[in-house]
């Protein structure tokens, strides 16, 4: 049996260690022995394991579920574990997602992102005690917010948003998606408090419908559509 | 293997699709229209100083460079207006979110369809006088 064809990837990584470097710089690496079905994450693994152990990046599940390895791959946000070399070719450029402080290389400080997430009360608010029963809802009521239950909080949407790059106070697409998940849940009673947060200056009205979030979402969530539904809900409930 | 030497050339612009460029175009055209509005307030207010000065300054708008500027202004105004309607449609109608790329194509088409004849009218004295005359 013939040996499978192997690829050599020309990798460019934006390196930055704020404790040592004055500014970020690009490192070029040649990584061999890859296959077209390998992912950008595999390239980074090989680069770290066999070429430069100081390269830092996050990954946990490595299968598109945990959302740890969002990064800018060839100019656009993606999960490194989901992008195949057969899609991007052998010239691969990676850098940290934009708009959040870089801790080192591809690792960013996610705390501002999670603070925005918490600000929209992303949990079920229901005062009644159902007793020894579930809070039931019909399949139609469940389907109403199905799309926004898929979010894995990888920050690919928020850090692709040009409004967020210019204004880190903007609550961002991911937090709005999470708010949408509960706003349109028939069992939830916290809508008014959530809409108070989203109706502020830093809330949904900052969205200028550039659609980068929708294109960046690795889960295929219709992010802009969800944001617009929240805008219309504020409009119909409050005006 | 780690390469050393000169830094590689990497395009720093985020690879967004049409929606990102519509956003950028809207901001840039909006800023151009705003700057023109400031200029316009100044040139019109000159009539408070003297009518001769007002006439002299407005005669400058017949200059070929300023006529080209007006053509640019026309395109900026048209794009900003039509794209503004697109943004309102995306905000109001759920169907418009799904069809935003087609709506943007319509914005570009309408901008060109109105801007090219409009630009011709603005530049007509120079086209008639220098190129065709």
mmCIF file of C-alpha atoms in Angstrom:
data_model
loop_
_atom_site.group_PDB
_atom_site.id
_atom_site.type_symbol
_atom_site.label_atom_id
_atom_site.label_comp_id
_atom_site.label_asym_id
_atom_site.label_seq_id
_atom_site.Cartn_x
_atom_site.Cartn_y
_atom_site.Cartn_z
ATOM 1 C CA UNK A 1 0.000 0.000 0.000
ATOM 2 C CA UNK A 2 1.288 3.452 -0.929
ATOM 3 C CA UNK A 3 2.069 5.854 1.866
ATOM 4 C CA UNK A 4 -0.519 8.676 2.044
ATOM 5 C CA UNK A 5 0.477 11.986 0.502
ATOM 6 C CA UNK A 6 1.833 14.354 3.130
ATOM 7 C CA UNK A 7 1.680 18.133 3.186
ATOM 8 C CA UNK A 8 4.187 20.725 4.296
ATOM 9 C CA UNK A 9 2.515 23.755 5.821
ATOM 10 C CA UNK A 10 3.999 27.229 5.850
ATOM 11 C CA UNK A 11 2.683 28.538 9.176
ATOM 12 C CA UNK A 12 2.788 32.165 10.261
ATOM 13 C CA UNK A 13 1.856 32.874 13.881
ATOM 14 C CA UNK A 14 1.505 36.240 15.549
ATOM 15 C CA UNK A 15 3.600 35.924 18.692
ATOM 16 C CA UNK A 16 3.298 38.297 21.609
ATOM 17 C CA UNK A 17 4.326 38.061 25.219
ATOM 18 C CA UNK A 18 3.316 41.369 26.857
ATOM 19 C CA UNK A 19 5.740 40.725 29.739
ATOM 20 C CA UNK A 20 8.756 40.674 27.420
ATOM 21 C CA UNK A 21 7.873 42.006 23.950
ATOM 22 C CA UNK A 22 7.270 45.646 23.167
ATOM 23 C CA UNK A 23 4.984 44.729 20.273
ATOM 24 C CA UNK A 24 3.719 41.569 18.550
ATOM 25 C CA UNK A 25 5.815 39.951 15.829
ATOM 26 C CA UNK A 26 5.238 37.251 13.241
ATOM 27 C CA UNK A 27 6.985 33.901 13.467
ATOM 28 C CA UNK A 28 7.278 31.664 10.417
ATOM 29 C CA UNK A 29 7.459 27.890 10.773
ATOM 30 C CA UNK A 30 7.613 25.049 8.281
ATOM 31 C CA UNK A 31 5.593 22.102 9.562
ATOM 32 C CA UNK A 32 5.894 18.778 7.754
ATOM 33 C CA UNK A 33 4.112 15.446 7.727
ATOM 34 C CA UNK A 34 0.501 16.673 7.599
ATOM 35 C CA UNK A 35 -2.452 15.391 5.624
ATOM 36 C CA UNK A 36 -5.286 17.279 3.866
ATOM 37 C CA UNK A 37 -7.712 15.955 6.481
ATOM 38 C CA UNK A 38 -5.628 17.430 9.311
ATOM 39 C CA UNK A 39 -6.869 20.602 10.946
ATOM 40 C CA UNK A 40 -5.194 23.915 11.723
ATOM 41 C CA UNK A 41 -5.114 22.731 15.346
ATOM 42 C CA UNK A 42 -2.986 19.745 14.260
ATOM 43 C CA UNK A 43 -0.542 22.169 12.628
ATOM 44 C CA UNK A 44 -0.322 24.151 15.864
ATOM 45 C CA UNK A 45 0.170 20.944 17.878
ATOM 46 C CA UNK A 46 3.044 19.858 15.667
ATOM 47 C CA UNK A 47 4.555 23.339 15.740
ATOM 48 C CA UNK A 48 4.465 23.366 19.545
ATOM 49 C CA UNK A 49 5.504 19.745 20.094
ATOM 50 C CA UNK A 50 8.320 19.513 17.544
ATOM 51 C CA UNK A 51 9.462 23.068 16.701
ATOM 52 C CA UNK A 52 8.831 25.677 19.382
ATOM 53 C CA UNK A 53 7.484 24.700 22.787
ATOM 54 C CA UNK A 54 7.037 28.347 23.789
ATOM 55 C CA UNK A 55 4.073 28.776 21.408
ATOM 56 C CA UNK A 56 0.901 29.263 23.492
ATOM 57 C CA UNK A 57 -2.684 28.536 22.508
ATOM 58 C CA UNK A 58 -5.818 27.165 24.157
ATOM 59 C CA UNK A 59 -7.579 23.964 23.276
ATOM 60 C CA UNK A 60 -9.525 21.475 25.335
ATOM 61 C CA UNK A 61 -11.841 19.082 23.516
ATOM 62 C CA UNK A 62 -10.286 19.682 20.071
ATOM 63 C CA UNK A 63 -13.584 18.724 18.428
ATOM 64 C CA UNK A 64 -15.594 21.928 18.078
ATOM 65 C CA UNK A 65 -17.569 21.608 21.289
ATOM 66 C CA UNK A 66 -15.693 23.462 24.034
ATOM 67 C CA UNK A 67 -14.953 26.646 22.071
ATOM 68 C CA UNK A 68 -11.429 27.143 23.466
ATOM 69 C CA UNK A 69 -9.487 27.523 20.224
ATOM 70 C CA UNK A 70 -11.205 30.422 18.467
ATOM 71 C CA UNK A 71 -8.568 32.368 16.532
ATOM 72 C CA UNK A 72 -8.110 34.400 13.366
ATOM 73 C CA UNK A 73 -7.257 31.835 10.681
ATOM 74 C CA UNK A 74 -6.181 33.361 7.361
ATOM 75 C CA UNK A 75 -7.869 36.637 8.246
ATOM 76 C CA UNK A 76 -11.219 35.428 9.608
ATOM 77 C CA UNK A 77 -12.389 33.993 12.928
ATOM 78 C CA UNK A 78 -12.745 30.214 13.191
ATOM 79 C CA UNK A 79 -12.154 27.326 15.569
ATOM 80 C CA UNK A 80 -8.714 25.878 14.750
ATOM 81 C CA UNK A 81 -10.090 22.391 15.414
ATOM 82 C CA UNK A 82 -12.751 22.777 12.708
ATOM 83 C CA UNK A 83 -10.699 24.149 9.796
ATOM 84 C CA UNK A 84 -9.240 21.459 7.543
ATOM 85 C CA UNK A 85 -6.041 21.973 5.576
ATOM 86 C CA UNK A 86 -7.991 20.909 2.479
ATOM 87 C CA UNK A 87 -10.045 24.118 3.001
ATOM 88 C CA UNK A 88 -7.270 26.619 3.742
ATOM 89 C CA UNK A 89 -4.309 25.200 1.825
ATOM 90 C CA UNK A 90 -0.716 25.023 2.984
ATOM 91 C CA UNK A 91 -0.194 28.744 3.695
ATOM 92 C CA UNK A 92 -1.739 29.218 7.125
ATOM 93 C CA UNK A 93 -1.714 32.453 9.108
ATOM 94 C CA UNK A 94 -3.016 32.506 12.671
ATOM 95 C CA UNK A 95 -3.353 35.261 15.228
ATOM 96 C CA UNK A 96 -5.294 35.864 18.437
ATOM 97 C CA UNK A 97 -8.943 36.939 18.237
ATOM 98 C CA UNK A 98 -9.237 40.723 18.215
ATOM 99 C CA UNK A 99 -10.593 43.162 20.767
ATOM 100 C CA UNK A 100 -9.603 41.227 23.912
ATOM 101 C CA UNK A 101 -6.264 41.687 25.736
ATOM 102 C CA UNK A 102 -3.594 39.181 24.670
ATOM 103 C CA UNK A 103 -2.122 37.191 27.554
ATOM 104 C CA UNK A 104 0.369 35.361 25.332
ATOM 105 C CA UNK A 105 0.419 34.524 21.609
ATOM 106 C CA UNK A 106 -3.025 33.086 20.786
ATOM 107 C CA UNK A 107 -4.321 33.167 24.371
ATOM 108 C CA UNK A 108 -6.539 36.139 25.198
ATOM 109 C CA UNK A 109 -8.052 37.320 28.464
ATOM 110 C CA UNK A 110 -11.684 36.177 28.227
ATOM 111 C CA UNK A 111 -12.780 37.862 31.462
ATOM 112 C CA UNK A 112 -14.320 40.967 29.786
ATOM 113 C CA UNK A 113 -16.202 38.632 27.435
ATOM 114 C CA UNK A 114 -17.605 36.528 30.279
ATOM 115 C CA UNK A 115 -18.510 39.673 32.258
ATOM 116 C CA UNK A 116 -20.630 40.795 29.279
ATOM 117 C CA UNK A 117 -22.141 37.314 29.145
ATOM 118 C CA UNK A 118 -23.126 37.463 32.827
ATOM 119 C CA UNK A 119 -24.579 40.967 32.424
ATOM 120 C CA UNK A 120 -27.575 39.643 30.441
ATOM 121 C CA UNK A 121 -28.631 37.200 33.225
ATOM 122 C CA UNK A 122 -28.017 34.050 31.163
ATOM 123 C CA UNK A 123 -30.022 31.665 33.328
ATOM 124 C CA UNK A 124 -33.675 30.697 33.722
ATOM 125 C CA UNK A 125 -35.546 33.218 35.838
ATOM 126 C CA UNK A 126 -38.746 31.585 37.103
ATOM 127 C CA UNK A 127 -40.323 32.445 40.415
ATOM 128 C CA UNK A 128 -42.924 29.726 40.580
ATOM 129 C CA UNK A 129 -42.098 26.400 42.227
ATOM 130 C CA UNK A 130 -43.171 23.571 39.903
ATOM 131 C CA UNK A 131 -42.975 21.143 42.805
ATOM 132 C CA UNK A 132 -42.065 17.591 41.921
ATOM 133 C CA UNK A 133 -42.647 18.246 38.206
ATOM 134 C CA UNK A 134 -40.882 19.735 35.222
ATOM 135 C CA UNK A 135 -41.654 23.093 33.683
ATOM 136 C CA UNK A 136 -43.175 21.838 30.464
ATOM 137 C CA UNK A 137 -43.250 23.504 27.095
ATOM 138 C CA UNK A 138 -44.519 22.450 23.679
ATOM 139 C CA UNK A 139 -42.143 21.459 20.843
ATOM 140 C CA UNK A 140 -43.083 24.746 19.121
ATOM 141 C CA UNK A 141 -42.183 26.767 22.213
ATOM 142 C CA UNK A 142 -38.856 24.912 22.447
ATOM 143 C CA UNK A 143 -38.143 25.443 18.753
ATOM 144 C CA UNK A 144 -38.572 29.220 19.170
ATOM 145 C CA UNK A 145 -35.086 29.576 20.709
ATOM 146 C CA UNK A 146 -33.445 26.378 19.434
ATOM 147 C CA UNK A 147 -30.884 28.168 17.259
ATOM 148 C CA UNK A 148 -29.420 30.192 20.141
ATOM 149 C CA UNK A 149 -29.051 27.156 22.434
ATOM 150 C CA UNK A 150 -26.129 26.051 20.237
ATOM 151 C CA UNK A 151 -23.741 28.766 21.467
ATOM 152 C CA UNK A 152 -20.490 27.470 22.987
ATOM 153 C CA UNK A 153 -19.152 30.884 24.119
ATOM 154 C CA UNK A 154 -16.029 30.706 21.947
ATOM 155 C CA UNK A 155 -16.146 34.512 21.315
ATOM 156 C CA UNK A 156 -15.646 34.093 17.552
ATOM 157 C CA UNK A 157 -18.724 36.282 16.907
ATOM 158 C CA UNK A 158 -17.997 39.056 19.410
ATOM 159 C CA UNK A 159 -14.346 39.394 18.342
ATOM 160 C CA UNK A 160 -15.293 39.534 14.643
ATOM 161 C CA UNK A 161 -17.563 42.531 15.225
ATOM 162 C CA UNK A 162 -16.148 45.880 13.994
ATOM 163 C CA UNK A 163 -18.292 47.728 16.551
ATOM 164 C CA UNK A 164 -16.752 45.651 19.379
ATOM 165 C CA UNK A 165 -13.205 46.358 18.107
ATOM 166 C CA UNK A 166 -13.894 50.093 18.440
ATOM 167 C CA UNK A 167 -15.945 49.931 21.648
ATOM 168 C CA UNK A 168 -15.141 47.177 24.131
ATOM 169 C CA UNK A 169 -18.087 48.329 26.246
ATOM 170 C CA UNK A 170 -20.525 46.961 23.650
ATOM 171 C CA UNK A 171 -22.214 43.888 25.138
ATOM 172 C CA UNK A 172 -21.443 41.987 21.925
ATOM 173 C CA UNK A 173 -23.181 39.359 19.768
ATOM 174 C CA UNK A 174 -22.466 36.362 22.039
ATOM 175 C CA UNK A 175 -24.126 37.947 25.086
ATOM 176 C CA UNK A 176 -27.134 38.949 22.958
ATOM 177 C CA UNK A 177 -27.394 35.379 21.614
ATOM 178 C CA UNK A 178 -27.402 34.098 25.202
ATOM 179 C CA UNK A 179 -30.054 36.654 26.167
ATOM 180 C CA UNK A 180 -32.127 35.580 23.150
ATOM 181 C CA UNK A 181 -31.990 31.984 24.361
ATOM 182 C CA UNK A 182 -33.889 32.972 27.533
ATOM 183 C CA UNK A 183 -35.932 35.919 26.226
ATOM 184 C CA UNK A 184 -37.836 33.624 23.877
ATOM 185 C CA UNK A 185 -38.121 30.732 26.357
ATOM 186 C CA UNK A 186 -41.792 30.359 27.348
ATOM 187 C CA UNK A 187 -40.797 29.315 30.916
ATOM 188 C CA UNK A 188 -38.664 32.387 31.602
ATOM 189 C CA UNK A 189 -39.859 35.438 33.553
ATOM 190 C CA UNK A 190 -36.696 37.549 33.569
ATOM 191 C CA UNK A 191 -37.297 39.224 30.207
ATOM 192 C CA UNK A 192 -37.871 42.734 31.546
ATOM 193 C CA UNK A 193 -34.564 42.770 33.481
ATOM 194 C CA UNK A 194 -32.687 41.421 30.469
ATOM 195 C CA UNK A 195 -34.242 43.970 28.127
ATOM 196 C CA UNK A 196 -33.221 46.737 30.575
ATOM 197 C CA UNK A 197 -29.577 45.707 30.077
ATOM 198 C CA UNK A 198 -29.909 45.287 26.315
ATOM 199 C CA UNK A 199 -31.755 48.589 25.869
ATOM 200 C CA UNK A 200 -28.821 50.567 27.327
ATOM 201 C CA UNK A 201 -26.375 52.504 25.167
ATOM 202 C CA UNK A 202 -23.959 49.552 25.189
ATOM 203 C CA UNK A 203 -26.734 47.086 24.339
ATOM 204 C CA UNK A 204 -28.319 45.804 21.133
ATOM 205 C CA UNK A 205 -28.581 49.217 19.486
ATOM 206 C CA UNK A 206 -24.788 49.241 19.006
ATOM 207 C CA UNK A 207 -25.251 46.470 16.422
ATOM 208 C CA UNK A 208 -24.853 47.946 12.924
ATOM 209 C CA UNK A 209 -25.603 44.676 11.095
ATOM 210 C CA UNK A 210 -22.163 44.078 9.555
ATOM 211 C CA UNK A 211 -22.931 40.313 9.614
ATOM 212 C CA UNK A 212 -19.339 39.331 10.561
ATOM 213 C CA UNK A 213 -20.712 37.514 13.630
ATOM 214 C CA UNK A 214 -23.054 35.344 11.574
ATOM 215 C CA UNK A 215 -20.237 34.423 9.186
ATOM 216 C CA UNK A 216 -17.817 33.696 12.055
ATOM 217 C CA UNK A 217 -20.065 31.453 14.198
ATOM 218 C CA UNK A 218 -18.621 27.907 14.146
ATOM 219 C CA UNK A 219 -22.010 26.553 15.224
ATOM 220 C CA UNK A 220 -23.865 28.161 12.328
ATOM 221 C CA UNK A 221 -26.090 30.275 14.594
ATOM 222 C CA UNK A 222 -27.923 33.041 12.719
ATOM 223 C CA UNK A 223 -26.465 35.617 15.092
ATOM 224 C CA UNK A 224 -27.548 38.807 13.311
ATOM 225 C CA UNK A 225 -31.038 37.414 12.957
ATOM 226 C CA UNK A 226 -31.159 36.731 16.731
ATOM 227 C CA UNK A 227 -29.911 40.249 17.513
ATOM 228 C CA UNK A 228 -32.580 41.739 15.241
ATOM 229 C CA UNK A 229 -35.273 39.678 17.006
ATOM 230 C CA UNK A 230 -34.121 41.131 20.333
ATOM 231 C CA UNK A 231 -34.187 44.663 18.866
ATOM 232 C CA UNK A 232 -37.719 44.101 17.610
ATOM 233 C CA UNK A 233 -38.768 42.667 20.979
ATOM 234 C CA UNK A 234 -37.535 45.815 22.750
ATOM 235 C CA UNK A 235 -39.327 47.891 20.136
ATOM 236 C CA UNK A 236 -42.617 45.996 20.450
ATOM 237 C CA UNK A 237 -42.512 45.710 24.272
ATOM 238 C CA UNK A 238 -41.300 49.196 25.112
ATOM 239 C CA UNK A 239 -42.431 51.606 22.419
ATOM 240 C CA UNK B 1 11.975 24.891 11.467
ATOM 241 C CA UNK B 2 11.823 28.514 12.471
ATOM 242 C CA UNK B 3 12.540 31.120 9.860
ATOM 243 C CA UNK B 4 14.331 34.288 10.802
ATOM 244 C CA UNK B 5 14.917 37.546 8.963
ATOM 245 C CA UNK B 6 12.422 40.027 7.567
ATOM 246 C CA UNK B 7 8.865 40.046 8.881
ATOM 247 C CA UNK B 8 6.319 38.418 6.573
ATOM 248 C CA UNK B 9 3.754 40.628 4.900
ATOM 249 C CA UNK B 10 0.391 39.812 6.421
ATOM 250 C CA UNK B 11 -2.786 41.604 5.417
ATOM 251 C CA UNK B 12 -4.021 43.198 8.667
ATOM 252 C CA UNK B 13 -7.598 43.650 7.414
ATOM 253 C CA UNK B 14 -10.203 41.228 8.783
ATOM 254 C CA UNK B 15 -11.545 39.046 5.966
ATOM 255 C CA UNK B 16 -15.193 39.991 6.373
ATOM 256 C CA UNK B 17 -17.746 39.573 3.606
ATOM 257 C CA UNK B 18 -20.061 42.072 1.916
ATOM 258 C CA UNK B 19 -21.768 43.111 5.177
ATOM 259 C CA UNK B 20 -18.468 44.322 6.645
ATOM 260 C CA UNK B 21 -17.718 46.395 3.532
ATOM 261 C CA UNK B 22 -21.235 47.827 3.526
ATOM 262 C CA UNK B 23 -20.589 48.871 7.161
ATOM 263 C CA UNK B 24 -17.255 50.487 6.217
ATOM 264 C CA UNK B 25 -18.795 52.175 3.150
ATOM 265 C CA UNK B 26 -21.628 53.536 5.274
ATOM 266 C CA UNK B 27 -19.219 55.014 7.829
ATOM 267 C CA UNK B 28 -16.895 56.534 5.199
ATOM 268 C CA UNK B 29 -19.727 57.982 3.084
ATOM 269 C CA UNK B 30 -21.399 59.320 6.231
ATOM 270 C CA UNK B 31 -18.201 61.061 7.305
ATOM 271 C CA UNK B 32 -17.713 62.577 3.812
ATOM 272 C CA UNK B 33 -21.268 63.904 3.760
ATOM 273 C CA UNK B 34 -20.825 65.314 7.275
ATOM 274 C CA UNK B 35 -17.584 67.099 6.301
ATOM 275 C CA UNK B 36 -19.272 68.536 3.206
ATOM 276 C CA UNK B 37 -22.146 69.741 5.372
ATOM 277 C CA UNK B 38 -19.668 71.682 7.541
ATOM 278 C CA UNK B 39 -18.087 73.206 4.413
ATOM 279 C CA UNK B 40 -21.554 73.995 3.071
ATOM 280 C CA UNK B 41 -22.563 75.813 6.276
ATOM 281 C CA UNK B 42 -19.396 77.927 6.004
ATOM 282 C CA UNK B 43 -19.847 78.783 2.306
ATOM 283 C CA UNK B 44 -23.536 79.669 2.667
ATOM 284 C CA UNK B 45 -22.945 81.756 5.796
ATOM 285 C CA UNK B 46 -20.526 83.936 3.805
ATOM 286 C CA UNK B 47 -23.583 85.831 2.548
ATOM 287 C CA UNK B 48 -23.729 87.429 5.994
ATOM 288 C CA UNK B 49 -20.312 88.943 5.363
ATOM 289 C CA UNK B 50 -20.733 90.145 1.789
ATOM 290 C CA UNK B 51 -22.585 89.087 -1.343
ATOM 291 C CA UNK B 52 -19.437 89.592 -3.467
ATOM 292 C CA UNK B 53 -17.469 87.168 -1.291
ATOM 293 C CA UNK B 54 -20.344 84.681 -1.448
ATOM 294 C CA UNK B 55 -20.386 84.890 -5.265
ATOM 295 C CA UNK B 56 -16.589 84.571 -5.515
ATOM 296 C CA UNK B 57 -16.491 81.497 -3.307
ATOM 297 C CA UNK B 58 -19.412 79.871 -5.109
ATOM 298 C CA UNK B 59 -17.769 80.511 -8.469
ATOM 299 C CA UNK B 60 -15.063 78.112 -7.225
ATOM 300 C CA UNK B 61 -17.583 75.281 -7.355
ATOM 301 C CA UNK B 62 -17.417 75.555 -11.148
ATOM 302 C CA UNK B 63 -13.748 74.526 -10.975
ATOM 303 C CA UNK B 64 -13.051 71.031 -12.397
ATOM 304 C CA UNK B 65 -11.497 69.755 -9.153
ATOM 305 C CA UNK B 66 -14.499 70.819 -7.092
ATOM 306 C CA UNK B 67 -16.858 69.392 -9.720
ATOM 307 C CA UNK B 68 -15.111 66.026 -9.342
ATOM 308 C CA UNK B 69 -15.479 66.449 -5.581
ATOM 309 C CA UNK B 70 -19.212 66.991 -6.113
ATOM 310 C CA UNK B 71 -19.436 63.802 -8.171
ATOM 311 C CA UNK B 72 -17.823 61.953 -5.247
ATOM 312 C CA UNK B 73 -20.247 63.656 -2.886
ATOM 313 C CA UNK B 74 -23.161 62.550 -5.066
ATOM 314 C CA UNK B 75 -22.023 58.915 -4.936
ATOM 315 C CA UNK B 76 -21.477 59.143 -1.161
ATOM 316 C CA UNK B 77 -24.941 60.623 -0.634
ATOM 317 C CA UNK B 78 -26.622 58.031 -2.854
ATOM 318 C CA UNK B 79 -24.831 55.084 -1.234
ATOM 319 C CA UNK B 80 -25.467 56.390 2.275
ATOM 320 C CA UNK B 81 -29.169 56.972 1.551
ATOM 321 C CA UNK B 82 -29.875 53.650 -0.149
ATOM 322 C CA UNK B 83 -27.779 51.675 2.355
ATOM 323 C CA UNK B 84 -29.562 53.482 5.186
ATOM 324 C CA UNK B 85 -32.849 52.162 3.798
ATOM 325 C CA UNK B 86 -31.247 48.677 3.600
ATOM 326 C CA UNK B 87 -30.195 48.894 7.270
ATOM 327 C CA UNK B 88 -33.706 49.947 8.322
ATOM 328 C CA UNK B 89 -35.160 47.051 6.312
ATOM 329 C CA UNK B 90 -32.745 44.610 8.003
ATOM 330 C CA UNK B 91 -33.802 46.031 11.377
ATOM 331 C CA UNK B 92 -37.540 45.837 10.693
ATOM 332 C CA UNK B 93 -38.222 42.874 8.388
ATOM 333 C CA UNK B 94 -37.044 39.325 9.291
ATOM 334 C CA UNK B 95 -36.928 38.423 5.581
ATOM 335 C CA UNK B 96 -34.477 41.256 4.885
ATOM 336 C CA UNK B 97 -31.862 39.688 7.206
ATOM 337 C CA UNK B 98 -31.840 36.558 5.037
ATOM 338 C CA UNK B 99 -31.645 38.605 1.856
ATOM 339 C CA UNK B 100 -29.139 41.246 2.989
ATOM 340 C CA UNK B 101 -26.588 40.430 0.281
ATOM 341 C CA UNK B 102 -29.196 40.777 -2.437
ATOM 342 C CA UNK B 103 -30.313 44.043 -0.843
ATOM 343 C CA UNK B 104 -26.716 45.276 -0.881
ATOM 344 C CA UNK B 105 -26.474 44.412 -4.588
ATOM 345 C CA UNK B 106 -29.596 46.523 -5.121
ATOM 346 C CA UNK B 107 -27.988 49.386 -3.141
ATOM 347 C CA UNK B 108 -24.862 49.263 -5.327
ATOM 348 C CA UNK B 109 -26.954 49.034 -8.512
ATOM 349 C CA UNK B 110 -29.156 52.006 -7.550
ATOM 350 C CA UNK B 111 -26.100 54.050 -6.501
ATOM 351 C CA UNK B 112 -24.463 53.464 -9.887
ATOM 352 C CA UNK B 113 -27.730 53.859 -11.831
ATOM 353 C CA UNK B 114 -28.390 57.259 -10.278
ATOM 354 C CA UNK B 115 -24.767 58.351 -9.774
ATOM 355 C CA UNK B 116 -23.433 57.846 -13.294
ATOM 356 C CA UNK B 117 -26.051 60.020 -15.071
ATOM 357 C CA UNK B 118 -25.930 62.495 -12.177
ATOM 358 C CA UNK B 119 -22.146 62.637 -12.404
ATOM 359 C CA UNK B 120 -22.426 63.201 -16.145
ATOM 360 C CA UNK B 121 -24.719 66.183 -15.565
ATOM 361 C CA UNK B 122 -22.280 67.668 -13.018
ATOM 362 C CA UNK B 123 -19.278 67.173 -15.334
ATOM 363 C CA UNK B 124 -21.154 68.091 -18.540
ATOM 364 C CA UNK B 125 -19.548 71.549 -19.030
ATOM 365 C CA UNK B 126 -16.083 69.971 -18.987
ATOM 366 C CA UNK B 127 -17.035 66.909 -21.061
ATOM 367 C CA UNK B 128 -18.722 69.128 -23.698
ATOM 368 C CA UNK B 129 -16.020 71.780 -23.597
ATOM 369 C CA UNK B 130 -12.834 69.738 -23.513
ATOM 370 C CA UNK B 131 -13.437 66.171 -24.585
ATOM 371 C CA UNK B 132 -16.284 66.414 -27.088
ATOM 372 C CA UNK B 133 -16.298 70.082 -28.097
#
